[in-house]
JSON list of C-alpha atoms in Angstrom, two decimals:
[
{"chain": "A", "resi": 44, "resn": "UNK", "atom": "CA", "xyz": [-36.48, -29.32, -33.03]},
{"chain": "A", "resi": 45, "resn": "UNK", "atom": "CA", "xyz": [-37.23, -26.65, -30.44]},
{"chain": "A", "resi": 46, "resn": "UNK", "atom": "CA", "xyz": [-37.76, -29.41, -27.87]},
{"chain": "A", "resi": 47, "resn": "UNK", "atom": "CA", "xyz": [-34.29, -30.80, -28.61]},
{"chain": "A", "resi": 48, "resn": "UNK", "atom": "CA", "xyz": [-32.73, -27.37, -28.14]},
{"chain": "A", "resi": 49, "resn": "UNK", "atom": "CA", "xyz": [-34.59, -26.97, -24.85]},
{"chain": "A", "resi": 50, "resn": "UNK", "atom": "CA", "xyz": [-33.32, -30.34, -23.60]},
{"chain": "A", "resi": 51, "resn": "UNK", "atom": "CA", "xyz": [-29.72, -29.53, -24.64]},
{"chain": "A", "resi": 52, "resn": "UNK", "atom": "CA", "xyz": [-29.91, -26.15, -22.90]},
{"chain": "A", "resi": 53, "resn": "UNK", "atom": "CA", "xyz": [-31.21, -27.80, -19.73]},
{"chain": "A", "resi": 54, "resn": "UNK", "atom": "CA", "xyz": [-28.37, -30.34, -19.80]},
{"chain": "A", "resi": 55, "resn": "UNK", "atom": "CA", "xyz": [-25.80, -27.56, -20.28]},
{"chain": "A", "resi": 56, "resn": "UNK", "atom": "CA", "xyz": [-27.22, -25.62, -17.34]},
{"chain": "A", "resi": 57, "resn": "UNK", "atom": "CA", "xyz": [-27.16, -28.72, -15.14]},
{"chain": "A", "resi": 58, "resn": "UNK", "atom": "CA", "xyz": [-23.53, -29.41, -16.02]},
{"chain": "A", "resi": 59, "resn": "UNK", "atom": "CA", "xyz": [-22.59, -25.79, -15.35]},
{"chain": "A", "resi": 60, "resn": "UNK", "atom": "CA", "xyz": [-24.34, -25.89, -11.98]},
{"chain": "A", "resi": 61, "resn": "UNK", "atom": "CA", "xyz": [-22.57, -29.12, -11.09]},
{"chain": "A", "resi": 62, "resn": "UNK", "atom": "CA", "xyz": [-19.21, -27.61, -12.07]},
{"chain": "A", "resi": 63, "resn": "UNK", "atom": "CA", "xyz": [-19.94, -24.54, -9.95]},
{"chain": "A", "resi": 64, "resn": "UNK", "atom": "CA", "xyz": [-20.76, -26.66, -6.91]},
{"chain": "A", "resi": 65, "resn": "UNK", "atom": "CA", "xyz": [-17.57, -28.66, -7.45]},
{"chain": "A", "resi": 66, "resn": "UNK", "atom": "CA", "xyz": [-15.54, -25.43, -7.67]},
{"chain": "A", "resi": 67, "resn": "UNK", "atom": "CA", "xyz": [-17.13, -24.05, -4.50]},
{"chain": "A", "resi": 68, "resn": "UNK", "atom": "CA", "xyz": [-16.33, -27.27, -2.65]},
{"chain": "A", "resi": 69, "resn": "UNK", "atom": "CA", "xyz": [-12.72, -27.07, -3.78]},
{"chain": "A", "resi": 70, "resn": "UNK", "atom": "CA", "xyz": [-12.54, -23.44, -2.68]},
{"chain": "A", "resi": 71, "resn": "UNK", "atom": "CA", "xyz": [-13.91, -24.27, 0.75]},
{"chain": "A", "resi": 72, "resn": "UNK", "atom": "CA", "xyz": [-11.32, -27.03, 1.19]},
{"chain": "A", "resi": 73, "resn": "UNK", "atom": "CA", "xyz": [-8.51, -24.76, -0.01]},
{"chain": "A", "resi": 74, "resn": "UNK", "atom": "CA", "xyz": [-9.51, -22.01, 2.40]},
{"chain": "A", "resi": 75, "resn": "UNK", "atom": "CA", "xyz": [-9.61, -24.49, 5.29]},
{"chain": "A", "resi": 76, "resn": "UNK", "atom": "CA", "xyz": [-6.10, -25.66, 4.44]},
{"chain": "A", "resi": 77, "resn": "UNK", "atom": "CA", "xyz": [-5.01, -22.02, 4.27]},
{"chain": "A", "resi": 78, "resn": "UNK", "atom": "CA", "xyz": [-6.61, -21.09, 7.59]},
{"chain": "A", "resi": 79, "resn": "UNK", "atom": "CA", "xyz": [-4.94, -24.08, 9.26]},
{"chain": "A", "resi": 80, "resn": "UNK", "atom": "CA", "xyz": [-1.57, -23.19, 7.67]},
{"chain": "A", "resi": 81, "resn": "UNK", "atom": "CA", "xyz": [-1.37, -26.43, 5.71]},
{"chain": "A", "resi": 82, "resn": "UNK", "atom": "CA", "xyz": [0.51, -24.63, 2.99]},
{"chain": "A", "resi": 83, "resn": "UNK", "atom": "CA", "xyz": [1.34, -27.46, 0.60]},
{"chain": "A", "resi": 84, "resn": "UNK", "atom": "CA", "xyz": [-2.28, -28.65, 0.44]},
{"chain": "A", "resi": 85, "resn": "UNK", "atom": "CA", "xyz": [-3.56, -25.08, 0.14]},
{"chain": "A", "resi": 86, "resn": "UNK", "atom": "CA", "xyz": [-1.12, -24.28, -2.68]},
{"chain": "A", "resi": 87, "resn": "UNK", "atom": "CA", "xyz": [-2.11, -27.43, -4.57]},
{"chain": "A", "resi": 88, "resn": "UNK", "atom": "CA", "xyz": [-5.81, -26.64, -4.29]},
{"chain": "A", "resi": 89, "resn": "UNK", "atom": "CA", "xyz": [-5.39, -23.01, -5.34]},
{"chain": "A", "resi": 90, "resn": "UNK", "atom": "CA", "xyz": [-3.33, -24.09, -8.35]},
{"chain": "A", "resi": 91, "resn": "UNK", "atom": "CA", "xyz": [-6.21, -26.35, -9.40]},
{"chain": "A", "resi": 92, "resn": "UNK", "atom": "CA", "xyz": [-8.70, -23.53, -8.90]},
{"chain": "A", "resi": 93, "resn": "UNK", "atom": "CA", "xyz": [-6.65, -21.18, -11.06]},
{"chain": "A", "resi": 94, "resn": "UNK", "atom": "CA", "xyz": [-6.73, -23.69, -13.87]},
{"chain": "A", "resi": 95, "resn": "UNK", "atom": "CA", "xyz": [-10.52, -23.54, -13.69]},
{"chain": "A", "resi": 96, "resn": "UNK", "atom": "CA", "xyz": [-10.91, -19.79, -13.10]},
{"chain": "A", "resi": 97, "resn": "UNK", "atom": "CA", "xyz": [-7.66, -17.97, -13.89]},
{"chain": "A", "resi": 98, "resn": "UNK", "atom": "CA", "xyz": [-8.95, -14.42, -13.40]},
{"chain": "A", "resi": 99, "resn": "UNK", "atom": "CA", "xyz": [-9.78, -14.37, -9.67]},
{"chain": "A", "resi": 100, "resn": "UNK", "atom": "CA", "xyz": [-7.54, -11.96, -7.76]},
{"chain": "A", "resi": 101, "resn": "UNK", "atom": "CA", "xyz": [-8.29, -13.45, -4.35]},
{"chain": "A", "resi": 102, "resn": "UNK", "atom": "CA", "xyz": [-7.10, -16.90, -5.42]},
{"chain": "A", "resi": 103, "resn": "UNK", "atom": "CA", "xyz": [-3.82, -15.43, -6.62]},
{"chain": "A", "resi": 104, "resn": "UNK", "atom": "CA", "xyz": [-3.37, -13.60, -3.33]},
{"chain": "A", "resi": 105, "resn": "UNK", "atom": "CA", "xyz": [-3.87, -16.73, -1.27]},
{"chain": "A", "resi": 106, "resn": "UNK", "atom": "CA", "xyz": [-1.86, -18.96, -3.63]},
{"chain": "A", "resi": 107, "resn": "UNK", "atom": "CA", "xyz": [1.11, -16.57, -3.56]},
{"chain": "A", "resi": 108, "resn": "UNK", "atom": "CA", "xyz": [1.12, -16.42, 0.24]},
{"chain": "A", "resi": 109, "resn": "UNK", "atom": "CA", "xyz": [0.89, -20.21, 0.48]},
{"chain": "A", "resi": 110, "resn": "UNK", "atom": "CA", "xyz": [3.82, -20.70, -1.90]},
{"chain": "A", "resi": 111, "resn": "UNK", "atom": "CA", "xyz": [5.83, -17.99, -0.15]},
{"chain": "A", "resi": 112, "resn": "UNK", "atom": "CA", "xyz": [5.28, -19.78, 3.15]},
{"chain": "A", "resi": 113, "resn": "UNK", "atom": "CA", "xyz": [6.68, -22.88, 1.46]},
{"chain": "A", "resi": 114, "resn": "UNK", "atom": "CA", "xyz": [9.72, -20.89, 0.34]},
{"chain": "A", "resi": 115, "resn": "UNK", "atom": "CA", "xyz": [8.86, -21.43, -3.34]},
{"chain": "A", "resi": 116, "resn": "UNK", "atom": "CA", "xyz": [9.76, -18.01, -4.73]},
{"chain": "A", "resi": 117, "resn": "UNK", "atom": "CA", "xyz": [9.86, -19.27, -8.32]},
{"chain": "A", "resi": 118, "resn": "UNK", "atom": "CA", "xyz": [6.24, -20.43, -8.16]},
{"chain": "A", "resi": 119, "resn": "UNK", "atom": "CA", "xyz": [5.18, -17.14, -6.55]},
{"chain": "A", "resi": 120, "resn": "UNK", "atom": "CA", "xyz": [6.71, -15.26, -9.47]},
{"chain": "A", "resi": 121, "resn": "UNK", "atom": "CA", "xyz": [4.95, -17.60, -11.93]},
{"chain": "A", "resi": 122, "resn": "UNK", "atom": "CA", "xyz": [1.65, -16.87, -10.22]},
{"chain": "A", "resi": 123, "resn": "UNK", "atom": "CA", "xyz": [2.22, -13.13, -10.50]},
{"chain": "A", "resi": 124, "resn": "UNK", "atom": "CA", "xyz": [3.06, -13.52, -14.20]},
{"chain": "A", "resi": 125, "resn": "UNK", "atom": "CA", "xyz": [-0.09, -15.58, -14.74]},
{"chain": "A", "resi": 126, "resn": "UNK", "atom": "CA", "xyz": [-2.20, -12.93, -13.02]},
{"chain": "A", "resi": 127, "resn": "UNK", "atom": "CA", "xyz": [-0.81, -10.25, -15.32]},
{"chain": "A", "resi": 128, "resn": "UNK", "atom": "CA", "xyz": [-1.31, -12.47, -18.37]},
{"chain": "A", "resi": 129, "resn": "UNK", "atom": "CA", "xyz": [-4.99, -12.92, -17.54]},
{"chain": "A", "resi": 130, "resn": "UNK", "atom": "CA", "xyz": [-5.51, -9.21, -16.94]},
{"chain": "A", "resi": 131, "resn": "UNK", "atom": "CA", "xyz": [-5.92, -9.36, -13.17]},
{"chain": "A", "resi": 132, "resn": "UNK", "atom": "CA", "xyz": [-5.15, -5.86, -11.79]},
{"chain": "A", "resi": 133, "resn": "UNK", "atom": "CA", "xyz": [-1.70, -5.71, -10.22]},
{"chain": "A", "resi": 134, "resn": "UNK", "atom": "CA", "xyz": [-2.94, -3.49, -7.41]},
{"chain": "A", "resi": 135, "resn": "UNK", "atom": "CA", "xyz": [-5.57, -6.07, -6.46]},
{"chain": "A", "resi": 136, "resn": "UNK", "atom": "CA", "xyz": [-3.07, -8.94, -6.36]},
{"chain": "A", "resi": 137, "resn": "UNK", "atom": "CA", "xyz": [-0.51, -6.98, -4.32]},
{"chain": "A", "resi": 138, "resn": "UNK", "atom": "CA", "xyz": [-3.16, -5.72, -1.95]},
{"chain": "A", "resi": 139, "resn": "UNK", "atom": "CA", "xyz": [-4.36, -9.25, -1.26]},
{"chain": "A", "resi": 140, "resn": "UNK", "atom": "CA", "xyz": [-0.82, -10.56, -0.78]},
{"chain": "A", "resi": 141, "resn": "UNK", "atom": "CA", "xyz": [-0.33, -7.78, 1.76]},
{"chain": "A", "resi": 142, "resn": "UNK", "atom": "CA", "xyz": [-3.62, -8.58, 3.50]},
{"chain": "A", "resi": 143, "resn": "UNK", "atom": "CA", "xyz": [-2.97, -12.30, 3.82]},
{"chain": "A", "resi": 144, "resn": "UNK", "atom": "CA", "xyz": [0.71, -11.85, 4.74]},
{"chain": "A", "resi": 145, "resn": "UNK", "atom": "CA", "xyz": [-0.24, -9.50, 7.55]},
{"chain": "A", "resi": 146, "resn": "UNK", "atom": "CA", "xyz": [-2.96, -11.88, 8.71]},
{"chain": "A", "resi": 147, "resn": "UNK", "atom": "CA", "xyz": [-0.29, -14.54, 9.08]},
{"chain": "A", "resi": 148, "resn": "UNK", "atom": "CA", "xyz": [1.93, -12.07, 11.00]},
{"chain": "A", "resi": 149, "resn": "UNK", "atom": "CA", "xyz": [4.53, -12.24, 8.23]},
{"chain": "A", "resi": 150, "resn": "UNK", "atom": "CA", "xyz": [4.68, -8.66, 6.97]},
{"chain": "A", "resi": 151, "resn": "UNK", "atom": "CA", "xyz": [8.36, -9.21, 6.14]},
{"chain": "A", "resi": 152, "resn": "UNK", "atom": "CA", "xyz": [7.25, -11.88, 3.65]},
{"chain": "A", "resi": 153, "resn": "UNK", "atom": "CA", "xyz": [5.20, -9.24, 1.84]},
{"chain": "A", "resi": 154, "resn": "UNK", "atom": "CA", "xyz": [8.26, -7.00, 1.64]},
{"chain": "A", "resi": 155, "resn": "UNK", "atom": "CA", "xyz": [10.42, -9.84, 0.28]},
{"chain": "A", "resi": 156, "resn": "UNK", "atom": "CA", "xyz": [7.76, -10.76, -2.27]},
{"chain": "A", "resi": 157, "resn": "UNK", "atom": "CA", "xyz": [7.73, -7.18, -3.57]},
{"chain": "A", "resi": 158, "resn": "UNK", "atom": "CA", "xyz": [11.53, -7.08, -3.81]},
{"chain": "A", "resi": 159, "resn": "UNK", "atom": "CA", "xyz": [11.58, -10.41, -5.66]},
{"chain": "A", "resi": 160, "resn": "UNK", "atom": "CA", "xyz": [8.79, -9.23, -7.96]},
{"chain": "A", "resi": 161, "resn": "UNK", "atom": "CA", "xyz": [10.82, -6.19, -9.03]},
{"chain": "A", "resi": 162, "resn": "UNK", "atom": "CA", "xyz": [13.87, -8.34, -9.75]},
{"chain": "A", "resi": 163, "resn": "UNK", "atom": "CA", "xyz": [11.87, -10.76, -11.86]},
{"chain": "A", "resi": 164, "resn": "UNK", "atom": "CA", "xyz": [9.67, -8.12, -13.52]},
{"chain": "A", "resi": 165, "resn": "UNK", "atom": "CA", "xyz": [11.64, -4.89, -13.99]},
{"chain": "A", "resi": 166, "resn": "UNK", "atom": "CA", "xyz": [8.81, -3.37, -16.04]},
{"chain": "A", "resi": 167, "resn": "UNK", "atom": "CA", "xyz": [6.69, -3.40, -12.88]},
{"chain": "A", "resi": 168, "resn": "UNK", "atom": "CA", "xyz": [9.29, -1.49, -10.89]},
{"chain": "A", "resi": 169, "resn": "UNK", "atom": "CA", "xyz": [7.42, 1.78, -10.47]},
{"chain": "A", "resi": 170, "resn": "UNK", "atom": "CA", "xyz": [4.06, 0.46, -9.19]},
{"chain": "A", "resi": 171, "resn": "UNK", "atom": "CA", "xyz": [5.84, -2.02, -6.93]},
{"chain": "A", "resi": 172, "resn": "UNK", "atom": "CA", "xyz": [8.21, 0.66, -5.63]},
{"chain": "A", "resi": 173, "resn": "UNK", "atom": "CA", "xyz": [5.13, 2.69, -4.70]},
{"chain": "A", "resi": 174, "resn": "UNK", "atom": "CA", "xyz": [3.90, -0.27, -2.66]},
{"chain": "A", "resi": 175, "resn": "UNK", "atom": "CA", "xyz": [7.31, -0.59, -1.02]},
{"chain": "A", "resi": 176, "resn": "UNK", "atom": "CA", "xyz": [7.27, 3.08, -0.08]},
{"chain": "A", "resi": 177, "resn": "UNK", "atom": "CA", "xyz": [3.84, 2.64, 1.50]},
{"chain": "A", "resi": 178, "resn": "UNK", "atom": "CA", "xyz": [5.08, -0.44, 3.36]},
{"chain": "A", "resi": 179, "resn": "UNK", "atom": "CA", "xyz": [8.18, 1.35, 4.71]},
{"chain": "A", "resi": 180, "resn": "UNK", "atom": "CA", "xyz": [6.03, 4.28, 5.81]},
{"chain": "A", "resi": 181, "resn": "UNK", "atom": "CA", "xyz": [3.81, 1.83, 7.69]},
{"chain": "A", "resi": 182, "resn": "UNK", "atom": "CA", "xyz": [6.88, 0.29, 9.33]},
{"chain": "A", "resi": 183, "resn": "UNK", "atom": "CA", "xyz": [8.33, 3.74, 10.12]},
{"chain": "A", "resi": 184, "resn": "UNK", "atom": "CA", "xyz": [11.56, 2.83, 8.33]},
{"chain": "A", "resi": 185, "resn": "UNK", "atom": "CA", "xyz": [12.98, 6.30, 7.73]},
{"chain": "A", "resi": 186, "resn": "UNK", "atom": "CA", "xyz": [16.00, 5.25, 5.69]},
{"chain": "A", "resi": 187, "resn": "UNK", "atom": "CA", "xyz": [13.91, 3.26, 3.23]},
{"chain": "A", "resi": 188, "resn": "UNK", "atom": "CA", "xyz": [11.20, 5.92, 3.14]},
{"chain": "A", "resi": 189, "resn": "UNK", "atom": "CA", "xyz": [13.71, 8.49, 1.93]},
{"chain": "A", "resi": 190, "resn": "UNK", "atom": "CA", "xyz": [15.28, 6.06, -0.54]},
{"chain": "A", "resi": 191, "resn": "UNK", "atom": "CA", "xyz": [12.01, 4.97, -2.11]},
{"chain": "A", "resi": 192, "resn": "UNK", "atom": "CA", "xyz": [10.51, 8.46, -2.06]},
{"chain": "A", "resi": 193, "resn": "UNK", "atom": "CA", "xyz": [13.55, 9.61, -4.03]},
{"chain": "A", "resi": 194, "resn": "UNK", "atom": "CA", "xyz": [13.06, 6.75, -6.50]},
{"chain": "A", "resi": 195, "resn": "UNK", "atom": "CA", "xyz": [9.46, 7.76, -7.05]},
{"chain": "A", "resi": 196, "resn": "UNK", "atom": "CA", "xyz": [10.31, 11.46, -7.24]},
{"chain": "A", "resi": 197, "resn": "UNK", "atom": "CA", "xyz": [12.75, 10.81, -10.06]},
{"chain": "A", "resi": 198, "resn": "UNK", "atom": "CA", "xyz": [9.71, 10.08, -12.20]},
{"chain": "A", "resi": 199, "resn": "UNK", "atom": "CA", "xyz": [7.41, 12.78, -10.75]},
{"chain": "A", "resi": 200, "resn": "UNK", "atom": "CA", "xyz": [9.58, 15.35, -8.92]},
{"chain": "A", "resi": 201, "resn": "UNK", "atom": "CA", "xyz": [6.62, 17.51, -7.88]},
{"chain": "A", "resi": 202, "resn": "UNK", "atom": "CA", "xyz": [4.49, 14.77, -6.35]},
{"chain": "A", "resi": 203, "resn": "UNK", "atom": "CA", "xyz": [3.26, 16.08, -2.99]},
{"chain": "A", "resi": 204, "resn": "UNK", "atom": "CA", "xyz": [2.54, 12.67, -1.48]},
{"chain": "A", "resi": 205, "resn": "UNK", "atom": "CA", "xyz": [6.04, 11.39, -2.16]},
{"chain": "A", "resi": 206, "resn": "UNK", "atom": "CA", "xyz": [7.56, 14.60, -0.81]},
{"chain": "A", "resi": 207, "resn": "UNK", "atom": "CA", "xyz": [5.53, 14.24, 2.39]},
{"chain": "A", "resi": 208, "resn": "UNK", "atom": "CA", "xyz": [6.77, 10.67, 2.82]},
{"chain": "A", "resi": 209, "resn": "UNK", "atom": "CA", "xyz": [10.32, 11.88, 2.26]},
{"chain": "A", "resi": 210, "resn": "UNK", "atom": "CA", "xyz": [10.00, 14.63, 4.87]},
{"chain": "A", "resi": 211, "resn": "UNK", "atom": "CA", "xyz": [8.55, 12.16, 7.38]},
{"chain": "A", "resi": 212, "resn": "UNK", "atom": "CA", "xyz": [11.43, 9.79, 6.66]},
{"chain": "A", "resi": 213, "resn": "UNK", "atom": "CA", "xyz": [13.92, 12.56, 7.37]},
{"chain": "A", "resi": 214, "resn": "UNK", "atom": "CA", "xyz": [12.29, 13.26, 10.72]},
{"chain": "A", "resi": 215, "resn": "UNK", "atom": "CA", "xyz": [12.42, 9.58, 11.65]},
{"chain": "A", "resi": 216, "resn": "UNK", "atom": "CA", "xyz": [16.11, 9.61, 10.67]},
{"chain": "A", "resi": 217, "resn": "UNK", "atom": "CA", "xyz": [16.72, 12.61, 12.93]},
{"chain": "A", "resi": 218, "resn": "UNK", "atom": "CA", "xyz": [17.45, 14.90, 9.97]},
{"chain": "A", "resi": 219, "resn": "UNK", "atom": "CA", "xyz": [15.13, 17.79, 10.84]},
{"chain": "A", "resi": 220, "resn": "UNK", "atom": "CA", "xyz": [16.68, 20.38, 8.55]},
{"chain": "A", "resi": 221, "resn": "UNK", "atom": "CA", "xyz": [16.24, 18.10, 5.55]},
{"chain": "A", "resi": 222, "resn": "UNK", "atom": "CA", "xyz": [12.61, 17.63, 6.58]},
{"chain": "A", "resi": 223, "resn": "UNK", "atom": "CA", "xyz": [12.13, 21.41, 6.88]},
{"chain": "A", "resi": 224, "resn": "UNK", "atom": "CA", "xyz": [13.63, 21.91, 3.41]},
{"chain": "A", "resi": 225, "resn": "UNK", "atom": "CA", "xyz": [11.25, 19.31, 2.02]},
{"chain": "A", "resi": 226, "resn": "UNK", "atom": "CA", "xyz": [8.20, 20.90, 3.67]},
{"chain": "A", "resi": 227, "resn": "UNK", "atom": "CA", "xyz": [9.30, 24.24, 2.23]},
{"chain": "A", "resi": 228, "resn": "UNK", "atom": "CA", "xyz": [9.53, 22.60, -1.18]},
{"chain": "A", "resi": 229, "resn": "UNK", "atom": "CA", "xyz": [5.96, 21.34, -0.77]},
{"chain": "A", "resi": 230, "resn": "UNK", "atom": "CA", "xyz": [4.76, 24.86, 0.02]},
{"chain": "A", "resi": 231, "resn": "UNK", "atom": "CA", "xyz": [6.51, 26.18, -3.07]},
{"chain": "A", "resi": 232, "resn": "UNK", "atom": "CA", "xyz": [4.50, 23.72, -5.12]},
{"chain": "A", "resi": 233, "resn": "UNK", "atom": "CA", "xyz": [1.29, 23.96, -3.10]},
{"chain": "A", "resi": 234, "resn": "UNK", "atom": "CA", "xyz": [1.21, 27.11, -0.92]},
{"chain": "A", "resi": 235, "resn": "UNK", "atom": "CA", "xyz": [-1.95, 26.04, 0.90]},
{"chain": "A", "resi": 236, "resn": "UNK", "atom": "CA", "xyz": [-0.79, 22.57, 1.89]},
{"chain": "A", "resi": 237, "resn": "UNK", "atom": "CA", "xyz": [-2.09, 22.20, 5.42]},
{"chain": "A", "resi": 238, "resn": "UNK", "atom": "CA", "xyz": [0.08, 19.27, 6.51]},
{"chain": "A", "resi": 239, "resn": "UNK", "atom": "CA", "xyz": [3.38, 20.91, 5.52]},
{"chain": "A", "resi": 240, "resn": "UNK", "atom": "CA", "xyz": [2.30, 24.20, 7.10]},
{"chain": "A", "resi": 241, "resn": "UNK", "atom": "CA", "xyz": [1.32, 22.59, 10.40]},
{"chain": "A", "resi": 242, "resn": "UNK", "atom": "CA", "xyz": [4.49, 20.48, 10.46]},
{"chain": "A", "resi": 243, "resn": "UNK", "atom": "CA", "xyz": [6.60, 23.61, 10.06]},
{"chain": "A", "resi": 244, "resn": "UNK", "atom": "CA", "xyz": [4.61, 25.37, 12.77]},
{"chain": "A", "resi": 245, "resn": "UNK", "atom": "CA", "xyz": [5.16, 22.49, 15.19]},
{"chain": "A", "resi": 246, "resn": "UNK", "atom": "CA", "xyz": [8.84, 22.22, 14.28]},
{"chain": "A", "resi": 247, "resn": "UNK", "atom": "CA", "xyz": [9.56, 25.89, 14.96]},
{"chain": "A", "resi": 248, "resn": "UNK", "atom": "CA", "xyz": [7.44, 25.80, 18.12]},
{"chain": "A", "resi": 249, "resn": "UNK", "atom": "CA", "xyz": [9.36, 22.82, 19.52]},
{"chain": "A", "resi": 250, "resn": "UNK", "atom": "CA", "xyz": [12.66, 24.50, 18.68]},
{"chain": "A", "resi": 251, "resn": "UNK", "atom": "CA", "xyz": [11.75, 27.79, 20.33]},
{"chain": "A", "resi": 252, "resn": "UNK", "atom": "CA", "xyz": [11.43, 29.92, 17.21]},
{"chain": "A", "resi": 253, "resn": "UNK", "atom": "CA", "xyz": [8.33, 31.76, 18.34]},
{"chain": "A", "resi": 254, "resn": "UNK", "atom": "CA", "xyz": [8.10, 34.16, 15.38]},
{"chain": "A", "resi": 255, "resn": "UNK", "atom": "CA", "xyz": [8.25, 31.44, 12.71]},
{"chain": "A", "resi": 256, "resn": "UNK", "atom": "CA", "xyz": [5.97, 29.13, 14.67]},
{"chain": "A", "resi": 257, "resn": "UNK", "atom": "CA", "xyz": [3.35, 31.86, 15.03]},
{"chain": "A", "resi": 258, "resn": "UNK", "atom": "CA", "xyz": [3.60, 32.65, 11.32]},
{"chain": "A", "resi": 259, "resn": "UNK", "atom": "CA", "xyz": [2.88, 29.07, 10.27]},
{"chain": "A", "resi": 260, "resn": "UNK", "atom": "CA", "xyz": [0.21, 28.48, 12.90]},
{"chain": "A", "resi": 261, "resn": "UNK", "atom": "CA", "xyz": [-1.63, 31.55, 11.61]},
{"chain": "A", "resi": 262, "resn": "UNK", "atom": "CA", "xyz": [-1.36, 30.27, 8.07]},
{"chain": "A", "resi": 263, "resn": "UNK", "atom": "CA", "xyz": [-2.68, 26.90, 9.22]},
{"chain": "A", "resi": 264, "resn": "UNK", "atom": "CA", "xyz": [-5.61, 28.61, 10.97]},
{"chain": "A", "resi": 265, "resn": "UNK", "atom": "CA", "xyz": [-6.49, 30.44, 7.76]},
{"chain": "A", "resi": 266, "resn": "UNK", "atom": "CA", "xyz": [-6.66, 27.11, 5.95]},
{"chain": "A", "resi": 267, "resn": "UNK", "atom": "CA", "xyz": [-8.32, 25.00, 8.63]},
{"chain": "A", "resi": 268, "resn": "UNK", "atom": "CA", "xyz": [-9.12, 26.48, 12.05]},
{"chain": "A", "resi": 269, "resn": "UNK", "atom": "CA", "xyz": [-8.95, 23.97, 14.90]},
{"chain": "A", "resi": 270, "resn": "UNK", "atom": "CA", "xyz": [-8.90, 24.28, 18.70]},
{"chain": "A", "resi": 271, "resn": "UNK", "atom": "CA", "xyz": [-5.30, 23.02, 18.73]},
{"chain": "A", "resi": 272, "resn": "UNK", "atom": "CA", "xyz": [-4.08, 25.70, 16.31]},
{"chain": "A", "resi": 273, "resn": "UNK", "atom": "CA", "xyz": [-6.06, 28.44, 18.05]},
{"chain": "A", "resi": 274, "resn": "UNK", "atom": "CA", "xyz": [-4.57, 27.44, 21.39]},
{"chain": "A", "resi": 275, "resn": "UNK", "atom": "CA", "xyz": [-1.05, 27.47, 19.95]},
{"chain": "A", "resi": 276, "resn": "UNK", "atom": "CA", "xyz": [-1.60, 30.95, 18.51]},
{"chain": "A", "resi": 277, "resn": "UNK", "atom": "CA", "xyz": [-2.89, 32.29, 21.84]},
{"chain": "A", "resi": 278, "resn": "UNK", "atom": "CA", "xyz": [0.07, 30.77, 23.64]},
{"chain": "A", "resi": 279, "resn": "UNK", "atom": "CA", "xyz": [2.64, 32.24, 21.25]},
{"chain": "A", "resi": 280, "resn": "UNK", "atom": "CA", "xyz": [1.02, 35.63, 20.65]},
{"chain": "A", "resi": 281, "resn": "UNK", "atom": "CA", "xyz": [2.37, 38.61, 22.58]},
{"chain": "A", "resi": 282, "resn": "UNK", "atom": "CA", "xyz": [-1.22, 39.82, 22.92]},
{"chain": "A", "resi": 283, "resn": "UNK", "atom": "CA", "xyz": [-4.63, 38.16, 22.56]},
{"chain": "A", "resi": 284, "resn": "UNK", "atom": "CA", "xyz": [-6.01, 37.66, 19.05]},
{"chain": "A", "resi": 285, "resn": "UNK", "atom": "CA", "xyz": [-9.01, 39.71, 18.05]}
]
């Protein structure tokens, strides 16, 4: 009886190994199609792979990009839904879609995918909006940075990271006073925030307000002394610092 069990176990292992080789061959073909921008063939192969192994984030990332390149938004949304159903982390899927979209020099496709994903999955709005805010910060889109920072701040009004993005968006939009007000808000929440302090120091320095610039540069030095800050303090001080 033990010999029979041993034989059956050996057969099962052989079949599993054969299936694994077959899957790896399919993956290699799919990736070649993807790399050569043969989107229909790549999408078909990735769909087959997901039937075999439906929990692999990388396959979802590539499959979504391939279907987006084909203009098949409905299938892209189905793939995202499948990923969530099988417990694949949303952050992993979105990160891979971003990676492969950028590799194809189609960053705008990543943006459109995120916008479509929110429309089709309103319960995912907040994590996707966070990705959109990061994307608009990368693209230096000040208007959208402010808009999406405000959306995120409605849920967490004291979030320093979102406030910093908002202030940067204001500066890009040529709204310096709004940026100053936002940096001041950050310092109310976190008095030793180095970035907000240094931004205020530079703002007042550029605009000729020597007293305020010196005040914030000194505060910045107390937090994190650097040659740049020390030089600014020497330049603005009426007498040398001891």
